[in-house]
Amino acid sequence: MSPTASAPPAPPVAKTIAGIRSIVKDARAHGARVALAPTMGALHDGHLALVRRARELADLVVVSIFVNPLQFGPNEDFDRYPRTWDADLEALAALTADNTDGGAFSDHAEGAPPRRLVVFAPGVDEMYPDGPTQTRISGGDVAALFEGESRPGHFDGMLTVVAKLLNSVQPDAAMFGQKDAQQAFLVRRMVTDLNLPVAIEAVPTVREADGLALSSRNRYLSDDARREAVTLSAALQEVAAAAPRGAAEALAAGRARAEASAAVKLDYLAIVDPQTFRSVDERYRGPALALIAARVDGTRLIDNATVVLRSAG
């Protein structure tokens, strides 16, 4: 952009459910497809990858920004969770290029439905006007595993707000990050179990050059902790390299790499069947998902990677 060029305007913002429904209704009246990218703000390139994929699939892209209190435990970082509203709007504005109509994409084909990005940013009182909901979506047994075991109630709170967002926006498709693999699995299962008319897509994890998965919580890391945080992706690489020798050896290799760093406190390392999200045994063959969670200097990080356990041959 030249020094004299003006920055793209911020996209339109709806702060009420009625407001976002009105925008979606108008877009659908013009034949638009709608995609939702749910976020809790503090946007980074991983979030923007969701938005770019949504843009490929739909005419109207809705980016929700809502830090959901239901998915934080009593000793977790709800109050500390980063809130970077101005920077978030600037990042989203950079994805649009029409300086006369905030949120409009420049690649609009003549005769096609208008292509736009809007932000849905409800407050807690808008999403939960009577306080925390009495009705909750239960994630079942899988929601009590891995992240659910470490963060009791987290997935029920997450599924409840995702159900509310899907019902508020009523998109054709919704994007979730593969980094939060258990979340994506549970959202897909909820959509299937409840016959919700929306396609769920997991967008590949975006990483730093050294392999660290992007996360809003990375900003909590000191310089030293940031250098140690790459241990998570390095451990997953060890799991993948040893996977042809079976699950037990793969997990042992990954655990050894994780425990080699004194700054990394391993929470769990597991290999699961992507179809059930349950741990595999030595009889399992084929693609699987390696999961890792650890605290690095007090900051909790998660990551995952696809691995292939030894083939029958």
mmCIF file of C-alpha atoms in Angstrom:
data_model
loop_
_atom_site.group_PDB
_atom_site.id
_atom_site.type_symbol
_atom_site.label_atom_id
_atom_site.label_comp_id
_atom_site.label_asym_id
_atom_site.label_seq_id
_atom_site.Cartn_x
_atom_site.Cartn_y
_atom_site.Cartn_z
ATOM 1 C CA MET A 1 0.000 0.000 0.000
ATOM 2 C CA SER A 2 1.415 3.424 -0.898
ATOM 3 C CA PRO A 3 1.948 6.032 1.856
ATOM 4 C CA THR A 4 -0.999 8.053 0.541
ATOM 5 C CA ALA A 5 -3.394 5.118 0.192
ATOM 6 C CA SER A 6 -6.060 4.781 2.837
ATOM 7 C CA ALA A 7 -6.364 1.597 4.853
ATOM 8 C CA PRO A 8 -9.327 -0.660 4.075
ATOM 9 C CA PRO A 9 -12.300 0.216 6.278
ATOM 10 C CA ALA A 10 -13.239 -2.073 9.116
ATOM 11 C CA PRO A 11 -15.888 -4.664 8.280
ATOM 12 C CA PRO A 12 -19.445 -4.144 9.530
ATOM 13 C CA VAL A 13 -20.076 -5.364 13.061
ATOM 14 C CA ALA A 14 -23.308 -6.872 14.385
ATOM 15 C CA LYS A 15 -23.516 -7.031 18.171
ATOM 16 C CA THR A 16 -26.923 -8.659 18.493
ATOM 17 C CA ILE A 17 -28.431 -11.919 17.344
ATOM 18 C CA ALA A 18 -31.242 -9.999 15.672
ATOM 19 C CA GLY A 19 -28.657 -7.899 13.849
ATOM 20 C CA ILE A 20 -26.667 -10.799 12.419
ATOM 21 C CA ARG A 21 -29.864 -12.620 11.442
ATOM 22 C CA SER A 22 -30.994 -9.544 9.531
ATOM 23 C CA ILE A 23 -27.688 -9.392 7.631
ATOM 24 C CA VAL A 24 -27.836 -13.088 6.809
ATOM 25 C CA LYS A 25 -31.486 -12.857 5.721
ATOM 26 C CA ASP A 26 -30.659 -10.011 3.349
ATOM 27 C CA ALA A 27 -27.687 -11.896 1.908
ATOM 28 C CA ARG A 28 -29.764 -15.019 1.329
ATOM 29 C CA ALA A 29 -32.403 -12.921 -0.437
ATOM 30 C CA HIS A 30 -29.669 -12.199 -3.005
ATOM 31 C CA GLY A 31 -28.782 -15.888 -3.349
ATOM 32 C CA ALA A 32 -25.710 -15.800 -1.106
ATOM 33 C CA ARG A 33 -24.157 -18.798 0.589
ATOM 34 C CA VAL A 34 -23.082 -18.168 4.177
ATOM 35 C CA ALA A 35 -20.055 -19.457 6.093
ATOM 36 C CA LEU A 36 -19.176 -18.953 9.749
ATOM 37 C CA ALA A 37 -15.677 -18.770 11.249
ATOM 38 C CA PRO A 38 -16.144 -18.884 15.044
ATOM 39 C CA THR A 39 -13.292 -17.317 17.065
ATOM 40 C CA MET A 40 -12.594 -15.898 20.493
ATOM 41 C CA GLY A 41 -10.644 -13.022 18.977
ATOM 42 C CA ALA A 42 -6.915 -12.336 19.466
ATOM 43 C CA LEU A 43 -6.730 -13.241 15.789
ATOM 44 C CA HIS A 44 -3.610 -14.691 14.216
ATOM 45 C CA ASP A 45 -2.859 -16.309 10.863
ATOM 46 C CA GLY A 46 -4.504 -19.537 11.997
ATOM 47 C CA HIS A 47 -7.808 -17.725 12.430
ATOM 48 C CA LEU A 48 -7.331 -15.895 9.162
ATOM 49 C CA ALA A 49 -6.866 -19.258 7.441
ATOM 50 C CA LEU A 50 -10.397 -20.122 8.587
ATOM 51 C CA VAL A 51 -11.666 -16.872 7.100
ATOM 52 C CA ARG A 52 -9.858 -17.433 3.797
ATOM 53 C CA ARG A 53 -11.314 -20.928 3.522
ATOM 54 C CA ALA A 54 -14.786 -19.603 4.380
ATOM 55 C CA ARG A 55 -14.342 -17.019 1.650
ATOM 56 C CA GLU A 56 -13.702 -19.812 -0.866
ATOM 57 C CA LEU A 57 -16.960 -21.496 0.084
ATOM 58 C CA ALA A 58 -19.398 -18.638 0.603
ATOM 59 C CA ASP A 59 -20.524 -15.193 -0.473
ATOM 60 C CA LEU A 60 -21.139 -13.939 3.062
ATOM 61 C CA VAL A 61 -18.439 -14.740 5.626
ATOM 62 C CA VAL A 62 -19.406 -14.208 9.256
ATOM 63 C CA VAL A 63 -16.511 -14.060 11.722
ATOM 64 C CA SER A 64 -17.752 -14.367 15.265
ATOM 65 C CA ILE A 65 -15.639 -12.909 18.082
ATOM 66 C CA PHE A 66 -16.841 -14.015 21.485
ATOM 67 C CA VAL A 67 -14.856 -15.109 24.532
ATOM 68 C CA ASN A 68 -17.192 -17.735 25.908
ATOM 69 C CA PRO A 69 -17.229 -17.931 29.714
ATOM 70 C CA LEU A 70 -18.938 -21.335 29.707
ATOM 71 C CA GLN A 71 -15.826 -23.108 28.413
ATOM 72 C CA PHE A 72 -13.443 -21.723 31.039
ATOM 73 C CA GLY A 73 -13.017 -23.465 34.366
ATOM 74 C CA PRO A 74 -12.866 -21.571 37.695
ATOM 75 C CA ASN A 75 -9.056 -21.577 37.712
ATOM 76 C CA GLU A 76 -8.565 -20.874 34.018
ATOM 77 C CA ASP A 77 -7.694 -17.680 32.192
ATOM 78 C CA PHE A 78 -11.062 -16.178 31.167
ATOM 79 C CA ASP A 79 -10.243 -12.737 32.559
ATOM 80 C CA ARG A 80 -6.675 -12.918 31.272
ATOM 81 C CA TYR A 81 -7.570 -14.266 27.839
ATOM 82 C CA PRO A 82 -6.263 -11.747 25.262
ATOM 83 C CA ARG A 83 -8.797 -9.337 23.838
ATOM 84 C CA THR A 84 -7.402 -7.361 20.895
ATOM 85 C CA TRP A 85 -10.477 -5.833 19.276
ATOM 86 C CA ASP A 86 -8.834 -3.072 17.229
ATOM 87 C CA ALA A 87 -6.091 -5.339 15.918
ATOM 88 C CA ASP A 88 -8.676 -8.008 15.071
ATOM 89 C CA LEU A 89 -10.725 -5.592 12.970
ATOM 90 C CA GLU A 90 -7.579 -4.370 11.204
ATOM 91 C CA ALA A 91 -6.593 -7.945 10.343
ATOM 92 C CA LEU A 92 -10.043 -8.688 8.944
ATOM 93 C CA ALA A 93 -10.150 -5.395 7.044
ATOM 94 C CA ALA A 94 -6.903 -6.384 5.332
ATOM 95 C CA LEU A 95 -8.721 -9.379 3.830
ATOM 96 C CA THR A 96 -11.054 -7.025 1.980
ATOM 97 C CA ALA A 97 -10.012 -4.526 -0.643
ATOM 98 C CA ASP A 98 -13.002 -2.335 -1.431
ATOM 99 C CA ASN A 99 -12.397 1.028 0.218
ATOM 100 C CA THR A 100 -15.934 2.253 -0.324
ATOM 101 C CA ASP A 101 -17.940 -0.562 1.239
ATOM 102 C CA GLY A 102 -16.503 -1.970 4.457
ATOM 103 C CA GLY A 103 -16.312 -5.731 4.378
ATOM 104 C CA ALA A 104 -16.810 -6.123 0.625
ATOM 105 C CA PHE A 105 -14.475 -8.475 -1.242
ATOM 106 C CA SER A 106 -12.900 -7.060 -4.388
ATOM 107 C CA ASP A 107 -13.296 -10.260 -6.449
ATOM 108 C CA HIS A 108 -17.054 -9.915 -6.839
ATOM 109 C CA ALA A 109 -18.225 -11.270 -10.170
ATOM 110 C CA GLU A 110 -20.845 -9.288 -12.059
ATOM 111 C CA GLY A 111 -24.315 -10.718 -11.520
ATOM 112 C CA ALA A 112 -23.223 -12.881 -8.575
ATOM 113 C CA PRO A 113 -24.466 -12.370 -4.995
ATOM 114 C CA PRO A 114 -22.551 -9.617 -3.167
ATOM 115 C CA ARG A 115 -19.500 -11.056 -1.388
ATOM 116 C CA ARG A 116 -18.894 -9.621 2.050
ATOM 117 C CA LEU A 117 -17.333 -10.229 5.447
ATOM 118 C CA VAL A 118 -19.122 -9.183 8.602
ATOM 119 C CA VAL A 119 -18.208 -9.555 12.269
ATOM 120 C CA PHE A 120 -20.622 -10.940 14.828
ATOM 121 C CA ALA A 121 -19.428 -9.714 18.222
ATOM 122 C CA PRO A 122 -22.112 -10.259 20.852
ATOM 123 C CA GLY A 123 -21.492 -9.457 24.494
ATOM 124 C CA VAL A 124 -21.955 -11.974 27.288
ATOM 125 C CA ASP A 125 -25.335 -10.401 28.130
ATOM 126 C CA GLU A 126 -26.481 -10.907 24.537
ATOM 127 C CA MET A 127 -25.508 -14.580 24.428
ATOM 128 C CA TYR A 128 -26.560 -15.336 28.011
ATOM 129 C CA PRO A 129 -29.191 -12.717 28.947
ATOM 130 C CA ASP A 130 -30.362 -14.715 31.971
ATOM 131 C CA GLY A 131 -26.906 -15.819 33.053
ATOM 132 C CA PRO A 132 -25.313 -19.187 32.216
ATOM 133 C CA THR A 133 -27.779 -21.341 30.329
ATOM 134 C CA GLN A 134 -29.714 -24.012 32.192
ATOM 135 C CA THR A 135 -29.654 -26.083 28.998
ATOM 136 C CA ARG A 136 -26.245 -27.411 27.975
ATOM 137 C CA ILE A 137 -25.025 -29.584 25.120
ATOM 138 C CA SER A 138 -23.227 -32.638 26.487
ATOM 139 C CA GLY A 139 -20.275 -33.989 24.539
ATOM 140 C CA GLY A 140 -20.635 -37.444 26.098
ATOM 141 C CA ASP A 141 -17.764 -39.816 26.843
ATOM 142 C CA VAL A 142 -15.283 -38.346 24.358
ATOM 143 C CA ALA A 143 -15.717 -34.904 25.921
ATOM 144 C CA ALA A 144 -14.320 -36.332 29.169
ATOM 145 C CA LEU A 145 -11.099 -37.543 27.521
ATOM 146 C CA PHE A 146 -7.813 -35.672 26.950
ATOM 147 C CA GLU A 147 -8.709 -31.963 27.003
ATOM 148 C CA GLY A 148 -11.952 -32.843 28.762
ATOM 149 C CA GLU A 149 -10.136 -34.683 31.528
ATOM 150 C CA SER A 150 -7.781 -31.765 32.070
ATOM 151 C CA ARG A 151 -10.550 -29.162 31.709
ATOM 152 C CA PRO A 152 -13.801 -30.626 33.118
ATOM 153 C CA GLY A 153 -16.873 -29.089 31.534
ATOM 154 C CA HIS A 154 -14.861 -27.312 28.834
ATOM 155 C CA PHE A 155 -16.378 -29.131 25.886
ATOM 156 C CA ASP A 156 -19.947 -28.904 27.146
ATOM 157 C CA GLY A 157 -19.487 -25.128 27.365
ATOM 158 C CA MET A 158 -17.882 -25.036 23.936
ATOM 159 C CA LEU A 159 -20.595 -27.124 22.287
ATOM 160 C CA THR A 160 -23.308 -25.022 23.907
ATOM 161 C CA VAL A 161 -21.944 -21.767 22.504
ATOM 162 C CA VAL A 162 -21.241 -23.322 19.092
ATOM 163 C CA ALA A 163 -24.856 -24.518 18.959
ATOM 164 C CA LYS A 164 -25.995 -20.988 19.822
ATOM 165 C CA LEU A 165 -23.721 -19.462 17.171
ATOM 166 C CA LEU A 166 -24.886 -21.924 14.519
ATOM 167 C CA ASN A 167 -28.517 -21.229 15.386
ATOM 168 C CA SER A 168 -27.941 -17.464 15.388
ATOM 169 C CA VAL A 169 -26.133 -17.323 12.040
ATOM 170 C CA GLN A 170 -27.576 -20.449 10.360
ATOM 171 C CA PRO A 171 -24.616 -20.825 7.985
ATOM 172 C CA ASP A 172 -24.221 -23.329 5.186
ATOM 173 C CA ALA A 173 -20.731 -24.167 6.442
ATOM 174 C CA ALA A 174 -18.599 -23.484 9.521
ATOM 175 C CA MET A 175 -14.814 -23.561 9.801
ATOM 176 C CA PHE A 176 -12.832 -24.929 12.745
ATOM 177 C CA GLY A 177 -9.086 -25.256 13.185
ATOM 178 C CA GLN A 178 -7.486 -28.700 13.048
ATOM 179 C CA LYS A 179 -5.197 -27.619 15.914
ATOM 180 C CA ASP A 180 -8.223 -28.075 18.180
ATOM 181 C CA ALA A 181 -8.841 -31.565 16.833
ATOM 182 C CA GLN A 182 -11.001 -32.807 19.699
ATOM 183 C CA GLN A 183 -13.168 -29.705 19.434
ATOM 184 C CA ALA A 184 -13.650 -30.247 15.689
ATOM 185 C CA PHE A 185 -14.502 -33.918 16.268
ATOM 186 C CA LEU A 186 -17.119 -33.081 18.902
ATOM 187 C CA VAL A 187 -18.667 -30.290 16.823
ATOM 188 C CA ARG A 188 -18.997 -32.656 13.859
ATOM 189 C CA ARG A 189 -20.613 -35.281 16.048
ATOM 190 C CA MET A 190 -23.024 -32.733 17.554
ATOM 191 C CA VAL A 191 -24.043 -31.576 14.078
ATOM 192 C CA THR A 192 -24.629 -35.186 13.005
ATOM 193 C CA ASP A 193 -26.438 -36.223 16.181
ATOM 194 C CA LEU A 194 -28.744 -33.190 16.145
ATOM 195 C CA ASN A 195 -29.299 -33.146 12.358
ATOM 196 C CA LEU A 196 -28.060 -29.566 12.062
ATOM 197 C CA PRO A 197 -28.015 -28.416 8.409
ATOM 198 C CA VAL A 198 -24.416 -27.186 8.290
ATOM 199 C CA ALA A 199 -21.186 -28.588 6.850
ATOM 200 C CA ILE A 200 -18.253 -28.586 9.299
ATOM 201 C CA GLU A 201 -14.768 -28.226 7.874
ATOM 202 C CA ALA A 202 -11.479 -28.550 9.752
ATOM 203 C CA VAL A 203 -8.835 -26.207 8.336
ATOM 204 C CA PRO A 204 -5.200 -27.385 8.566
ATOM 205 C CA THR A 205 -3.074 -26.086 11.430
ATOM 206 C CA VAL A 206 -0.986 -23.018 10.640
ATOM 207 C CA ARG A 207 2.548 -23.105 12.079
ATOM 208 C CA GLU A 208 5.510 -20.856 12.658
ATOM 209 C CA ALA A 209 8.622 -21.573 10.598
ATOM 210 C CA ASP A 210 10.034 -23.725 13.421
ATOM 211 C CA GLY A 211 6.860 -25.822 13.661
ATOM 212 C CA LEU A 212 5.081 -24.225 16.627
ATOM 213 C CA ALA A 213 1.322 -24.268 16.085
ATOM 214 C CA LEU A 214 -0.191 -20.791 16.143
ATOM 215 C CA SER A 215 -2.283 -20.086 19.228
ATOM 216 C CA SER A 216 -3.646 -16.983 20.904
ATOM 217 C CA ARG A 217 -1.944 -18.220 24.076
ATOM 218 C CA ASN A 218 1.507 -18.105 22.451
ATOM 219 C CA ARG A 219 1.620 -14.423 23.359
ATOM 220 C CA TYR A 220 1.863 -15.445 27.013
ATOM 221 C CA LEU A 221 5.245 -17.101 26.367
ATOM 222 C CA SER A 222 8.491 -15.443 27.379
ATOM 223 C CA ASP A 223 11.349 -15.592 24.874
ATOM 224 C CA ASP A 224 12.839 -18.601 26.657
ATOM 225 C CA ALA A 225 9.482 -20.358 26.892
ATOM 226 C CA ARG A 226 8.805 -19.642 23.227
ATOM 227 C CA ARG A 227 12.013 -21.469 22.298
ATOM 228 C CA GLU A 228 10.996 -24.442 24.427
ATOM 229 C CA ALA A 229 7.414 -24.500 23.103
ATOM 230 C CA VAL A 230 8.583 -26.007 19.818
ATOM 231 C CA THR A 231 9.070 -29.191 21.870
ATOM 232 C CA LEU A 232 5.403 -30.044 21.296
ATOM 233 C CA SER A 233 5.667 -30.195 17.518
ATOM 234 C CA ALA A 234 9.080 -31.867 17.782
ATOM 235 C CA ALA A 235 7.565 -34.598 19.961
ATOM 236 C CA LEU A 236 4.828 -35.143 17.381
ATOM 237 C CA GLN A 237 7.490 -35.499 14.698
ATOM 238 C CA GLU A 238 9.140 -38.222 16.788
ATOM 239 C CA VAL A 239 5.793 -39.987 17.114
ATOM 240 C CA ALA A 240 5.318 -39.865 13.337
ATOM 241 C CA ALA A 241 8.840 -41.155 12.665
ATOM 242 C CA ALA A 242 8.379 -44.109 15.005
ATOM 243 C CA ALA A 243 4.785 -44.865 13.979
ATOM 244 C CA PRO A 244 5.759 -47.633 11.506
ATOM 245 C CA ARG A 245 7.010 -49.594 14.549
ATOM 246 C CA GLY A 246 3.646 -49.440 16.289
ATOM 247 C CA ALA A 247 1.774 -47.255 18.763
ATOM 248 C CA ALA A 248 3.791 -48.164 21.867
ATOM 249 C CA GLU A 249 7.159 -47.308 20.330
ATOM 250 C CA ALA A 250 5.746 -44.160 18.732
ATOM 251 C CA LEU A 251 4.432 -42.902 22.063
ATOM 252 C CA ALA A 252 7.687 -43.769 23.820
ATOM 253 C CA ALA A 253 9.669 -41.787 21.241
ATOM 254 C CA GLY A 254 7.396 -38.765 21.533
ATOM 255 C CA ARG A 255 7.369 -38.863 25.322
ATOM 256 C CA ALA A 256 11.164 -39.026 25.448
ATOM 257 C CA ARG A 257 11.416 -35.920 23.264
ATOM 258 C CA ALA A 258 8.860 -34.009 25.340
ATOM 259 C CA GLU A 259 10.456 -34.934 28.663
ATOM 260 C CA ALA A 260 13.904 -33.902 27.443
ATOM 261 C CA SER A 261 12.899 -30.283 28.054
ATOM 262 C CA ALA A 262 12.760 -29.328 31.721
ATOM 263 C CA ALA A 263 10.537 -26.345 30.842
ATOM 264 C CA VAL A 264 7.832 -28.574 29.337
ATOM 265 C CA LYS A 265 5.410 -30.293 31.721
ATOM 266 C CA LEU A 266 3.643 -32.959 29.700
ATOM 267 C CA ASP A 267 -0.087 -33.316 30.354
ATOM 268 C CA TYR A 268 -0.823 -36.071 27.860
ATOM 269 C CA LEU A 269 0.508 -37.689 24.712
ATOM 270 C CA ALA A 270 -1.846 -40.078 22.935
ATOM 271 C CA ILE A 271 -2.641 -41.651 19.585
ATOM 272 C CA VAL A 272 -6.316 -41.893 18.699
ATOM 273 C CA ASP A 273 -8.507 -43.309 15.981
ATOM 274 C CA PRO A 274 -9.807 -40.254 14.056
ATOM 275 C CA GLN A 275 -13.192 -41.951 13.648
ATOM 276 C CA THR A 276 -13.810 -42.494 17.370
ATOM 277 C CA PHE A 277 -11.272 -40.239 19.106
ATOM 278 C CA ARG A 278 -10.327 -43.096 21.400
ATOM 279 C CA SER A 279 -6.805 -44.327 22.029
ATOM 280 C CA VAL A 280 -5.587 -47.024 19.667
ATOM 281 C CA ASP A 281 -3.868 -50.269 20.660
ATOM 282 C CA GLU A 282 -1.079 -52.250 19.031
ATOM 283 C CA ARG A 283 -3.515 -53.893 16.614
ATOM 284 C CA TYR A 284 -4.419 -50.577 14.967
ATOM 285 C CA ARG A 285 -3.186 -50.006 11.426
ATOM 286 C CA GLY A 286 -3.359 -46.950 9.209
ATOM 287 C CA PRO A 287 -3.845 -43.198 9.686
ATOM 288 C CA ALA A 288 -4.230 -42.018 13.267
ATOM 289 C CA LEU A 289 -4.045 -38.750 15.165
ATOM 290 C CA ALA A 290 -1.277 -38.015 17.656
ATOM 291 C CA LEU A 291 -2.309 -35.564 20.389
ATOM 292 C CA ILE A 292 -0.149 -33.631 22.815
ATOM 293 C CA ALA A 293 -0.816 -31.134 25.592
ATOM 294 C CA ALA A 294 1.749 -29.561 27.890
ATOM 295 C CA ARG A 295 2.466 -26.533 30.025
ATOM 296 C CA VAL A 296 5.419 -24.428 29.002
ATOM 297 C CA ASP A 297 6.405 -22.012 31.752
ATOM 298 C CA GLY A 298 2.808 -22.120 32.995
ATOM 299 C CA THR A 299 1.124 -21.639 29.610
ATOM 300 C CA ARG A 300 -0.944 -24.588 28.436
ATOM 301 C CA LEU A 301 -0.504 -25.492 24.758
ATOM 302 C CA ILE A 302 -1.935 -28.243 22.575
ATOM 303 C CA ASP A 303 -1.051 -29.675 19.182
ATOM 304 C CA ASN A 304 -1.719 -32.723 17.037
ATOM 305 C CA ALA A 305 -0.545 -34.395 13.849
ATOM 306 C CA THR A 306 -1.622 -37.198 11.555
ATOM 307 C CA VAL A 307 0.601 -40.284 11.778
ATOM 308 C CA VAL A 308 0.427 -43.633 10.020
ATOM 309 C CA LEU A 309 0.823 -46.699 12.188
ATOM 310 C CA ARG A 310 2.479 -49.722 10.665
ATOM 311 C CA SER A 311 0.675 -51.244 7.709
ATOM 312 C CA ALA A 312 -0.535 -54.808 7.614
ATOM 313 C CA GLY A 313 2.250 -55.521 5.125
#
